[in-house]
Amino acid sequence: MSEALKPGARIGILGGGQLGRMLSVAAARLGFATHIYEPGANPPAGQVADRVTTAGYDDAEALAEFAASVDVITYEFENIPTEALDILEAHRPIRPGREALRVSQDRLTEKSFLRDLGLMTAPFADVTDLASLEAAIARNGTPAILKTRRFGYDGKGQVRLKTPEDAPAALADMAGAPAILEGFVDFTHEVSVIAARGLDGQVACFDPGENVHRDGILHTTTVPARLSAAQRTDAVLLAARILNALDYVGVMGVELFVTPAGLIVNEIAPRVHNSGHWTQNGCAVDQFEQHIRAVAGWPLGDGQRHADVVMENLIGADMDRVPELARERDLALHLYGKAEVKPGRKMGHVNRIQRNG
Amino acid sequence: MSEALKPGARIGILGGGQLGRMLSVAAARLGFATHIYEPGANPPAGQVADRVTTAGYDDAEALAEFAASVDVITYEFENIPTEALDILEAHRPIRPGREALRVSQDRLTEKSFLRDLGLMTAPFADVTDLASLEAAIARNGTPAILKTRRFGYDGKGQVRLKTPEDAPAALADMAGAPAILEGFVDFTHEVSVIAARGLDGQVACFDPGENVHRDGILHTTTVPARLSAAQRTDAVLLAARILNALDYVGVMGVELFVTPAGLIVNEIAPRVHNSGHWTQNGCAVDQFEQHIRAVAGWPLGDGQRHADVVMENLIGADMDRVPELARERDLALHLYGKAEVKPGRKMGHVNRIQRNG
């Protein structure tokens, strides 16, 4: 732990949502103080952070002051403007590093990176105009999904094409944004691997979780996932290959489609991930602490779980169920302190601990 | 949950040490914002709280403002001046209530209360001068311990008397403070019950933990404790009797000596307790969340554990062991963010999760 931050050091977190909030709590548990940088007022993470800076990513002065006040910088989301990163990096290390952000900020770059690593992805093609879209459809067929290359999350910025005739309308929906056409993958279920890599190159993976989505948003993650021993090994090796290729430091979420032909990488997120929330009640070191350990140069937890867990997201009006959930045995509530309930908004999650016997 | 606070409500916590810090994190997990009141600058709890007021317990204006800003008030320590409580209570409910504080702030009142409930305690006697001390020694013998009636913790304010001849020197050590002489109890080991009572009178106990002290400070708590089924039942019934008698709302730590003649109550603490820290990694709802649930009028967790745990305190220079502890498997680190390491100072704790098989 020669390069390791000592308790008392300060960790800067870009983004004040629920992920920043849970990172902040994990950092505190290791004796670190956190400083949140967030453009929006009253961010959920601010309630459990030592300091909060409310400023935009175009505020060079605020960014520089923030960077100078901390020992290392990390983030809860990948769409941080390059110019902001340039300013921050002049002062303090950013972990995970720039390469991970560059790759994951753009679906086309990400898919190309994964393919070049020898990993399987959905068929994909760059779409710049109607001609390139029609050529992609001719090659990969329909149904297919047209997605913006950047700034998509939770199913936003996506249009499904049922037939080739849907092409013009789908392209219009992109409103001129660079896009990528992805072919459909015939998968039995989706799993994700929450993988971590330390400053010393050590890699540790949590047990894969099985994900179920509703309306394009993660609904539940169940651990253990339905996977054969061979698939489990494949999932871990594949995740390690991605982390090593990026010289990655921190936690990454790797979403995988399980198919008869093998595991297909759906997408990667260079941060703690919703499908890793189960680790809070299943592991001695959860994904949030694992991430903080990595960016602080500490040894990683080994990722082994001591309990099976089913995580369920609380979205929008699910908040009305809190009184009833609070009565449920072996259930751990995790609410995000968001002032306003909105449809589709992630308000919290619960972890149901599966008691053996 | 008709009287229950809703997520978004504010919980005021008197005291900004590690207990306030872990209460604050637990409150955040339920969607509450916390406001810490603490005379000392830069309290550990402040790093994970929404608001901090730095002011003394004699600052009537600050107390009133604090109280008005929150929905309910709780505390991490029992020695809150009565005048401060009067001001606070004029604005908002204080939970646990005044009666619990009155009883536990004074060793003589506490022991008398327990005896009047029909519970066993160490032999004790009020000491106001040398004559009453000598009379107490004549009645209960030596060895014995002379303790200040108020403001003692972690072995402070205590003198051991080996023989009757130690009386004058021991009394001088009290420096005129009201005192109590406690006889020695011949016990095999000490256990504690972390008990909780909700606003509706519901009682829930965590499994008793077995405590080992070093230099008058808690060293380890091991769960499960060595107790027979009958002793376990006794411990829970006894704790419930105390909570019900006080119409208590919140978590209480009840320390018990295990003797061949039965369980003897050593002392009670009207708050979350060091010997309950193991619950953070053994239970879906830990003692901190249990306390917050009680004071917020929520249903309690059932207290059942899903893992065996050994908690070890990190005192003073134990902080040097953190790099090594961070490498240990199945170990959860909990550091308190205290800037300065001092001998005898509680800096953190670890929970070792006992994997079955």
PDB file of N, CA, C and O in Angstrom, chain B residues 110-173:
ATOM      1  N   GLU B 110     -29.923   4.455  38.526  1.00  0.00           N
ATOM      2  CA  GLU B 110     -30.026   3.328  37.603  1.00  0.00           C
ATOM      3  C   GLU B 110     -30.095   1.998  38.362  1.00  0.00           C
ATOM      4  O   GLU B 110     -30.966   1.162  38.107  1.00  0.00           O
ATOM      5  N   LYS B 111     -29.172   1.839  39.299  1.00  0.00           N
ATOM      6  CA  LYS B 111     -29.144   0.578  40.054  1.00  0.00           C
ATOM      7  C   LYS B 111     -30.427   0.413  40.878  1.00  0.00           C
ATOM      8  O   LYS B 111     -30.962  -0.699  40.991  1.00  0.00           O
ATOM      9  N   SER B 112     -30.896   1.500  41.465  1.00  0.00           N
ATOM     10  CA  SER B 112     -32.126   1.431  42.254  1.00  0.00           C
ATOM     11  C   SER B 112     -33.319   1.066  41.365  1.00  0.00           C
ATOM     12  O   SER B 112     -34.165   0.244  41.737  1.00  0.00           O
ATOM     13  N   PHE B 113     -33.373   1.671  40.206  1.00  0.00           N
ATOM     14  CA  PHE B 113     -34.426   1.374  39.232  1.00  0.00           C
ATOM     15  C   PHE B 113     -34.433  -0.106  38.876  1.00  0.00           C
ATOM     16  O   PHE B 113     -35.481  -0.768  38.857  1.00  0.00           O
ATOM     17  N   LEU B 114     -33.249  -0.649  38.591  1.00  0.00           N
ATOM     18  CA  LEU B 114     -33.137  -2.051  38.183  1.00  0.00           C
ATOM     19  C   LEU B 114     -33.561  -2.969  39.328  1.00  0.00           C
ATOM     20  O   LEU B 114     -34.291  -3.943  39.138  1.00  0.00           O
ATOM     21  N   ARG B 115     -33.104  -2.640  40.550  1.00  0.00           N
ATOM     22  CA  ARG B 115     -33.447  -3.448  41.720  1.00  0.00           C
ATOM     23  C   ARG B 115     -34.959  -3.422  41.954  1.00  0.00           C
ATOM     24  O   ARG B 115     -35.584  -4.459  42.214  1.00  0.00           O
ATOM     25  N   ASP B 116     -35.553  -2.241  41.795  1.00  0.00           N
ATOM     26  CA  ASP B 116     -36.995  -2.105  42.012  1.00  0.00           C
ATOM     27  C   ASP B 116     -37.802  -2.866  40.953  1.00  0.00           C
ATOM     28  O   ASP B 116     -38.968  -3.207  41.173  1.00  0.00           O
ATOM     29  N   LEU B 117     -37.162  -3.121  39.802  1.00  0.00           N
ATOM     30  CA  LEU B 117     -37.824  -3.921  38.757  1.00  0.00           C
ATOM     31  C   LEU B 117     -37.732  -5.409  39.068  1.00  0.00           C
ATOM     32  O   LEU B 117     -38.258  -6.236  38.324  1.00  0.00           O
ATOM     33  N   GLY B 118     -37.000  -5.748  40.136  1.00  0.00           N
ATOM     34  CA  GLY B 118     -36.837  -7.156  40.483  1.00  0.00           C
ATOM     35  C   GLY B 118     -35.654  -7.810  39.789  1.00  0.00           C
ATOM     36  O   GLY B 118     -35.534  -9.037  39.775  1.00  0.00           O
ATOM     37  N   LEU B 119     -34.760  -6.984  39.194  1.00  0.00           N
ATOM     38  CA  LEU B 119     -33.589  -7.545  38.507  1.00  0.00           C
ATOM     39  C   LEU B 119     -32.389  -7.576  39.450  1.00  0.00           C
ATOM     40  O   LEU B 119     -32.317  -6.802  40.403  1.00  0.00           O
ATOM     41  N   MET B 120     -31.458  -8.483  39.179  1.00  0.00           N
ATOM     42  CA  MET B 120     -30.264  -8.573  40.013  1.00  0.00           C
ATOM     43  C   MET B 120     -29.214  -7.574  39.552  1.00  0.00           C
ATOM     44  O   MET B 120     -28.967  -7.416  38.354  1.00  0.00           O
ATOM     45  N   THR B 121     -28.587  -6.909  40.516  1.00  0.00           N
ATOM     46  CA  THR B 121     -27.466  -6.011  40.226  1.00  0.00           C
ATOM     47  C   THR B 121     -26.329  -6.375  41.182  1.00  0.00           C
ATOM     48  O   THR B 121     -26.531  -7.166  42.106  1.00  0.00           O
ATOM     49  N   ALA B 122     -25.155  -5.784  40.962  1.00  0.00           N
ATOM     50  CA  ALA B 122     -24.094  -5.888  41.961  1.00  0.00           C
ATOM     51  C   ALA B 122     -24.583  -5.193  43.222  1.00  0.00           C
ATOM     52  O   ALA B 122     -25.390  -4.261  43.149  1.00  0.00           O
ATOM     53  N   PRO B 123     -24.090  -5.642  44.424  1.00  0.00           N
ATOM     54  CA  PRO B 123     -24.427  -4.897  45.642  1.00  0.00           C
ATOM     55  C   PRO B 123     -23.931  -3.455  45.480  1.00  0.00           C
ATOM     56  O   PRO B 123     -22.856  -3.243  44.925  1.00  0.00           O
ATOM     57  N   PHE B 124     -24.723  -2.489  45.925  1.00  0.00           N
ATOM     58  CA  PHE B 124     -24.300  -1.092  45.752  1.00  0.00           C
ATOM     59  C   PHE B 124     -24.748  -0.261  46.949  1.00  0.00           C
ATOM     60  O   PHE B 124     -25.666  -0.645  47.679  1.00  0.00           O
ATOM     61  N   ALA B 125     -24.063   0.868  47.149  1.00  0.00           N
ATOM     62  CA  ALA B 125     -24.431   1.765  48.234  1.00  0.00           C
ATOM     63  C   ALA B 125     -24.053   3.187  47.859  1.00  0.00           C
ATOM     64  O   ALA B 125     -23.034   3.424  47.198  1.00  0.00           O
ATOM     65  N   ASP B 126     -24.904   4.100  48.277  1.00  0.00           N
ATOM     66  CA  ASP B 126     -24.667   5.530  48.075  1.00  0.00           C
ATOM     67  C   ASP B 126     -23.486   5.965  48.957  1.00  0.00           C
ATOM     68  O   ASP B 126     -23.413   5.594  50.125  1.00  0.00           O
ATOM     69  N   VAL B 127     -22.564   6.726  48.376  1.00  0.00           N
ATOM     70  CA  VAL B 127     -21.410   7.207  49.155  1.00  0.00           C
ATOM     71  C   VAL B 127     -21.371   8.726  49.087  1.00  0.00           C
ATOM     72  O   VAL B 127     -21.265   9.303  48.004  1.00  0.00           O
ATOM     73  N   THR B 128     -21.511   9.349  50.268  1.00  0.00           N
ATOM     74  CA  THR B 128     -21.488  10.811  50.292  1.00  0.00           C
ATOM     75  C   THR B 128     -20.278  11.335  51.077  1.00  0.00           C
ATOM     76  O   THR B 128     -19.869  12.473  50.888  1.00  0.00           O
ATOM     77  N   ASP B 129     -19.710  10.465  51.917  1.00  0.00           N
ATOM     78  CA  ASP B 129     -18.565  10.873  52.724  1.00  0.00           C
ATOM     79  C   ASP B 129     -17.843   9.624  53.218  1.00  0.00           C
ATOM     80  O   ASP B 129     -18.234   8.505  52.880  1.00  0.00           O
ATOM     81  N   LEU B 130     -16.797   9.826  54.015  1.00  0.00           N
ATOM     82  CA  LEU B 130     -15.998   8.681  54.456  1.00  0.00           C
ATOM     83  C   LEU B 130     -16.827   7.730  55.316  1.00  0.00           C
ATOM     84  O   LEU B 130     -16.692   6.497  55.214  1.00  0.00           O
ATOM     85  N   ALA B 131     -17.721   8.289  56.139  1.00  0.00           N
ATOM     86  CA  ALA B 131     -18.531   7.442  57.027  1.00  0.00           C
ATOM     87  C   ALA B 131     -19.423   6.504  56.210  1.00  0.00           C
ATOM     88  O   ALA B 131     -19.490   5.297  56.474  1.00  0.00           O
ATOM     89  N   SER B 132     -20.093   7.062  55.167  1.00  0.00           N
ATOM     90  CA  SER B 132     -20.976   6.213  54.367  1.00  0.00           C
ATOM     91  C   SER B 132     -20.171   5.210  53.547  1.00  0.00           C
ATOM     92  O   SER B 132     -20.606   4.084  53.304  1.00  0.00           O
ATOM     93  N   LEU B 133     -18.949   5.595  53.130  1.00  0.00           N
ATOM     94  CA  LEU B 133     -18.093   4.666  52.383  1.00  0.00           C
ATOM     95  C   LEU B 133     -17.686   3.502  53.287  1.00  0.00           C
ATOM     96  O   LEU B 133     -17.753   2.330  52.896  1.00  0.00           O
ATOM     97  N   GLU B 134     -17.279   3.841  54.511  1.00  0.00           N
ATOM     98  CA  GLU B 134     -16.839   2.780  55.426  1.00  0.00           C
ATOM     99  C   GLU B 134     -18.000   1.867  55.813  1.00  0.00           C
ATOM    100  O   GLU B 134     -17.825   0.656  55.959  1.00  0.00           O
ATOM    101  N   ALA B 135     -19.183   2.439  55.961  1.00  0.00           N
ATOM    102  CA  ALA B 135     -20.363   1.621  56.277  1.00  0.00           C
ATOM    103  C   ALA B 135     -20.666   0.657  55.121  1.00  0.00           C
ATOM    104  O   ALA B 135     -20.997  -0.514  55.347  1.00  0.00           O
ATOM    105  N   ALA B 136     -20.510   1.165  53.865  1.00  0.00           N
ATOM    106  CA  ALA B 136     -20.764   0.331  52.687  1.00  0.00           C
ATOM    107  C   ALA B 136     -19.755  -0.813  52.615  1.00  0.00           C
ATOM    108  O   ALA B 136     -20.102  -1.959  52.307  1.00  0.00           O
ATOM    109  N   ILE B 137     -18.487  -0.505  52.922  1.00  0.00           N
ATOM    110  CA  ILE B 137     -17.449  -1.538  52.906  1.00  0.00           C
ATOM    111  C   ILE B 137     -17.746  -2.589  53.985  1.00  0.00           C
ATOM    112  O   ILE B 137     -17.593  -3.792  53.757  1.00  0.00           O
ATOM    113  N   ALA B 138     -18.155  -2.107  55.141  1.00  0.00           N
ATOM    114  CA  ALA B 138     -18.467  -3.036  56.242  1.00  0.00           C
ATOM    115  C   ALA B 138     -19.592  -3.989  55.829  1.00  0.00           C
ATOM    116  O   ALA B 138     -19.579  -5.175  56.167  1.00  0.00           O
ATOM    117  N   ARG B 139     -20.563  -3.475  55.070  1.00  0.00           N
ATOM    118  CA  ARG B 139     -21.703  -4.284  54.676  1.00  0.00           C
ATOM    119  C   ARG B 139     -21.364  -5.250  53.530  1.00  0.00           C
ATOM    120  O   ARG B 139     -21.689  -6.427  53.586  1.00  0.00           O
ATOM    121  N   ASN B 140     -20.667  -4.730  52.467  1.00  0.00           N
ATOM    122  CA  ASN B 140     -20.479  -5.544  51.255  1.00  0.00           C
ATOM    123  C   ASN B 140     -19.057  -6.066  51.069  1.00  0.00           C
ATOM    124  O   ASN B 140     -18.808  -6.848  50.165  1.00  0.00           O
ATOM    125  N   GLY B 141     -18.122  -5.595  51.924  1.00  0.00           N
ATOM    126  CA  GLY B 141     -16.753  -6.115  51.851  1.00  0.00           C
ATOM    127  C   GLY B 141     -15.929  -5.523  50.714  1.00  0.00           C
ATOM    128  O   GLY B 141     -16.412  -4.705  49.929  1.00  0.00           O
ATOM    129  N   THR B 142     -14.679  -5.938  50.659  1.00  0.00           N
ATOM    130  CA  THR B 142     -13.785  -5.612  49.541  1.00  0.00           C
ATOM    131  C   THR B 142     -13.349  -6.931  48.928  1.00  0.00           C
ATOM    132  O   THR B 142     -13.462  -7.978  49.588  1.00  0.00           O
ATOM    133  N   PRO B 143     -12.839  -6.946  47.691  1.00  0.00           N
ATOM    134  CA  PRO B 143     -12.684  -5.770  46.832  1.00  0.00           C
ATOM    135  C   PRO B 143     -14.023  -5.152  46.415  1.00  0.00           C
ATOM    136  O   PRO B 143     -15.051  -5.814  46.442  1.00  0.00           O
ATOM    137  N   ALA B 144     -13.942  -3.892  46.054  1.00  0.00           N
ATOM    138  CA  ALA B 144     -15.130  -3.161  45.606  1.00  0.00           C
ATOM    139  C   ALA B 144     -14.662  -2.035  44.680  1.00  0.00           C
ATOM    140  O   ALA B 144     -13.452  -1.782  44.567  1.00  0.00           O
ATOM    141  N   ILE B 145     -15.602  -1.404  43.986  1.00  0.00           N
ATOM    142  CA  ILE B 145     -15.242  -0.290  43.084  1.00  0.00           C
ATOM    143  C   ILE B 145     -16.039   0.942  43.473  1.00  0.00           C
ATOM    144  O   ILE B 145     -17.261   0.881  43.616  1.00  0.00           O
ATOM    145  N   LEU B 146     -15.311   2.034  43.651  1.00  0.00           N
ATOM    146  CA  LEU B 146     -15.966   3.311  43.902  1.00  0.00           C
ATOM    147  C   LEU B 146     -16.081   4.036  42.558  1.00  0.00           C
ATOM    148  O   LEU B 146     -15.087   4.182  41.834  1.00  0.00           O
ATOM    149  N   LYS B 147     -17.279   4.439  42.231  1.00  0.00           N
ATOM    150  CA  LYS B 147     -17.514   5.099  40.935  1.00  0.00           C
ATOM    151  C   LYS B 147     -18.248   6.411  41.142  1.00  0.00           C
ATOM    152  O   LYS B 147     -19.117   6.510  42.008  1.00  0.00           O
ATOM    153  N   THR B 148     -17.930   7.394  40.312  1.00  0.00           N
ATOM    154  CA  THR B 148     -18.740   8.618  40.331  1.00  0.00           C
ATOM    155  C   THR B 148     -20.154   8.235  39.868  1.00  0.00           C
ATOM    156  O   THR B 148     -20.324   7.353  39.038  1.00  0.00           O
ATOM    157  N   ARG B 149     -21.157   8.913  40.457  1.00  0.00           N
ATOM    158  CA  ARG B 149     -22.530   8.592  40.064  1.00  0.00           C
ATOM    159  C   ARG B 149     -22.816   9.028  38.638  1.00  0.00           C
ATOM    160  O   ARG B 149     -23.605   8.414  37.933  1.00  0.00           O
ATOM    161  N   ARG B 150     -22.138  10.100  38.206  1.00  0.00           N
ATOM    162  CA  ARG B 150     -22.433  10.638  36.868  1.00  0.00           C
ATOM    163  C   ARG B 150     -21.177  10.739  35.996  1.00  0.00           C
ATOM    164  O   ARG B 150     -20.058  10.762  36.507  1.00  0.00           O
ATOM    165  N   PHE B 151     -21.380  10.808  34.671  1.00  0.00           N
ATOM    166  CA  PHE B 151     -20.335  11.142  33.691  1.00  0.00           C
ATOM    167  C   PHE B 151     -19.198  10.143  33.586  1.00  0.00           C
ATOM    168  O   PHE B 151     -18.107  10.495  33.159  1.00  0.00           O
ATOM    169  N   GLY B 152     -19.394   8.895  33.988  1.00  0.00           N
ATOM    170  CA  GLY B 152     -18.331   7.912  33.784  1.00  0.00           C
ATOM    171  C   GLY B 152     -18.526   7.179  32.472  1.00  0.00           C
ATOM    172  O   GLY B 152     -19.636   6.979  32.028  1.00  0.00           O
ATOM    173  N   TYR B 153     -17.451   6.819  31.803  1.00  0.00           N
ATOM    174  CA  TYR B 153     -17.540   5.937  30.623  1.00  0.00           C
ATOM    175  C   TYR B 153     -16.172   5.315  30.386  1.00  0.00           C
ATOM    176  O   TYR B 153     -15.149   5.881  30.796  1.00  0.00           O
ATOM    177  N   ASP B 154     -16.151   4.152  29.742  1.00  0.00           N
ATOM    178  CA  ASP B 154     -14.909   3.461  29.413  1.00  0.00           C
ATOM    179  C   ASP B 154     -13.952   3.389  30.606  1.00  0.00           C
ATOM    180  O   ASP B 154     -12.745   3.575  30.471  1.00  0.00           O
ATOM    181  N   GLY B 155     -14.480   3.108  31.790  1.00  0.00           N
ATOM    182  CA  GLY B 155     -13.620   2.911  32.964  1.00  0.00           C
ATOM    183  C   GLY B 155     -13.145   4.190  33.616  1.00  0.00           C
ATOM    184  O   GLY B 155     -12.381   4.165  34.588  1.00  0.00           O
ATOM    185  N   LYS B 156     -13.578   5.352  33.088  1.00  0.00           N
ATOM    186  CA  LYS B 156     -13.164   6.622  33.695  1.00  0.00           C
ATOM    187  C   LYS B 156     -14.039   6.916  34.917  1.00  0.00           C
ATOM    188  O   LYS B 156     -15.196   6.540  34.972  1.00  0.00           O
ATOM    189  N   GLY B 157     -13.458   7.646  35.906  1.00  0.00           N
ATOM    190  CA  GLY B 157     -14.218   7.969  37.123  1.00  0.00           C
ATOM    191  C   GLY B 157     -14.444   6.762  38.012  1.00  0.00           C
ATOM    192  O   GLY B 157     -15.458   6.676  38.703  1.00  0.00           O
ATOM    193  N   GLN B 158     -13.492   5.818  37.998  1.00  0.00           N
ATOM    194  CA  GLN B 158     -13.625   4.609  38.806  1.00  0.00           C
ATOM    195  C   GLN B 158     -12.325   4.334  39.566  1.00  0.00           C
ATOM    196  O   GLN B 158     -11.250   4.511  39.018  1.00  0.00           O
ATOM    197  N   VAL B 159     -12.439   3.902  40.810  1.00  0.00           N
ATOM    198  CA  VAL B 159     -11.274   3.478  41.594  1.00  0.00           C
ATOM    199  C   VAL B 159     -11.579   2.149  42.240  1.00  0.00           C
ATOM    200  O   VAL B 159     -12.658   1.961  42.809  1.00  0.00           O
ATOM    201  N   ARG B 160     -10.612   1.251  42.182  1.00  0.00           N
ATOM    202  CA  ARG B 160     -10.801  -0.058  42.792  1.00  0.00           C
ATOM    203  C   ARG B 160     -10.271  -0.040  44.237  1.00  0.00           C
ATOM    204  O   ARG B 160      -9.188   0.499  44.496  1.00  0.00           O
ATOM    205  N   LEU B 161     -11.029  -0.599  45.152  1.00  0.00           N
ATOM    206  CA  LEU B 161     -10.579  -0.730  46.547  1.00  0.00           C
ATOM    207  C   LEU B 161     -10.254  -2.198  46.809  1.00  0.00           C
ATOM    208  O   LEU B 161     -11.131  -3.050  46.737  1.00  0.00           O
ATOM    209  N   LYS B 162      -8.962  -2.457  47.098  1.00  0.00           N
ATOM    210  CA  LYS B 162      -8.576  -3.845  47.397  1.00  0.00           C
ATOM    211  C   LYS B 162      -8.892  -4.207  48.836  1.00  0.00           C
ATOM    212  O   LYS B 162      -9.313  -5.322  49.145  1.00  0.00           O
ATOM    213  N   THR B 163      -8.634  -3.258  49.730  1.00  0.00           N
ATOM    214  CA  THR B 163      -8.889  -3.494  51.157  1.00  0.00           C
ATOM    215  C   THR B 163      -9.626  -2.273  51.725  1.00  0.00           C
ATOM    216  O   THR B 163      -9.622  -1.201  51.104  1.00  0.00           O
ATOM    217  N   PRO B 164     -10.220  -2.423  52.912  1.00  0.00           N
ATOM    218  CA  PRO B 164     -10.910  -1.287  53.545  1.00  0.00           C
ATOM    219  C   PRO B 164      -9.995  -0.086  53.742  1.00  0.00           C
ATOM    220  O   PRO B 164     -10.463   1.060  53.742  1.00  0.00           O
ATOM    221  N   GLU B 165      -8.681  -0.342  53.851  1.00  0.00           N
ATOM    222  CA  GLU B 165      -7.736   0.760  54.078  1.00  0.00           C
ATOM    223  C   GLU B 165      -7.633   1.695  52.874  1.00  0.00           C
ATOM    224  O   GLU B 165      -7.121   2.817  52.976  1.00  0.00           O
ATOM    225  N   ASP B 166      -8.086   1.235  51.686  1.00  0.00           N
ATOM    226  CA  ASP B 166      -8.012   2.090  50.486  1.00  0.00           C
ATOM    227  C   ASP B 166      -9.084   3.181  50.490  1.00  0.00           C
ATOM    228  O   ASP B 166      -9.095   4.044  49.593  1.00  0.00           O
ATOM    229  N   ALA B 167      -9.981   3.136  51.456  1.00  0.00           N
ATOM    230  CA  ALA B 167     -11.151   4.026  51.437  1.00  0.00           C
ATOM    231  C   ALA B 167     -10.816   5.517  51.336  1.00  0.00           C
ATOM    232  O   ALA B 167     -11.335   6.205  50.434  1.00  0.00           O
ATOM    233  N   PRO B 168      -9.973   6.053  52.202  1.00  0.00           N
ATOM    234  CA  PRO B 168      -9.741   7.510  52.150  1.00  0.00           C
ATOM    235  C   PRO B 168      -9.149   7.968  50.810  1.00  0.00           C
ATOM    236  O   PRO B 168      -9.598   8.967  50.230  1.00  0.00           O
ATOM    237  N   ALA B 169      -8.170   7.202  50.286  1.00  0.00           N
ATOM    238  CA  ALA B 169      -7.535   7.596  49.024  1.00  0.00           C
ATOM    239  C   ALA B 169      -8.543   7.526  47.879  1.00  0.00           C
ATOM    240  O   ALA B 169      -8.577   8.408  47.003  1.00  0.00           O
ATOM    241  N   ALA B 170      -9.363   6.479  47.884  1.00  0.00           N
ATOM    242  CA  ALA B 170     -10.363   6.314  46.822  1.00  0.00           C
ATOM    243  C   ALA B 170     -11.349   7.478  46.852  1.00  0.00           C
ATOM    244  O   ALA B 170     -11.708   8.047  45.818  1.00  0.00           O
ATOM    245  N   LEU B 171     -11.770   7.839  48.053  1.00  0.00           N
ATOM    246  CA  LEU B 171     -12.727   8.936  48.183  1.00  0.00           C
ATOM    247  C   LEU B 171     -12.114  10.249  47.691  1.00  0.00           C
ATOM    248  O   LEU B 171     -12.784  11.048  47.025  1.00  0.00           O
ATOM    249  N   ALA B 172     -10.843  10.441  48.017  1.00  0.00           N
ATOM    250  CA  ALA B 172     -10.152  11.657  47.559  1.00  0.00           C
ATOM    251  C   ALA B 172     -10.154  11.733  46.041  1.00  0.00           C
ATOM    252  O   ALA B 172     -10.288  12.811  45.454  1.00  0.00           O
ATOM    253  N   ASP B 173     -10.006  10.555  45.378  1.00  0.00           N
ATOM    254  CA  ASP B 173     -10.011  10.499  43.913  1.00  0.00           C
ATOM    255  C   ASP B 173     -11.325  10.986  43.312  1.00  0.00           C
ATOM    256  O   ASP B 173     -11.357  11.408  42.146  1.00  0.00           O
TER     257      ASP B 173
END
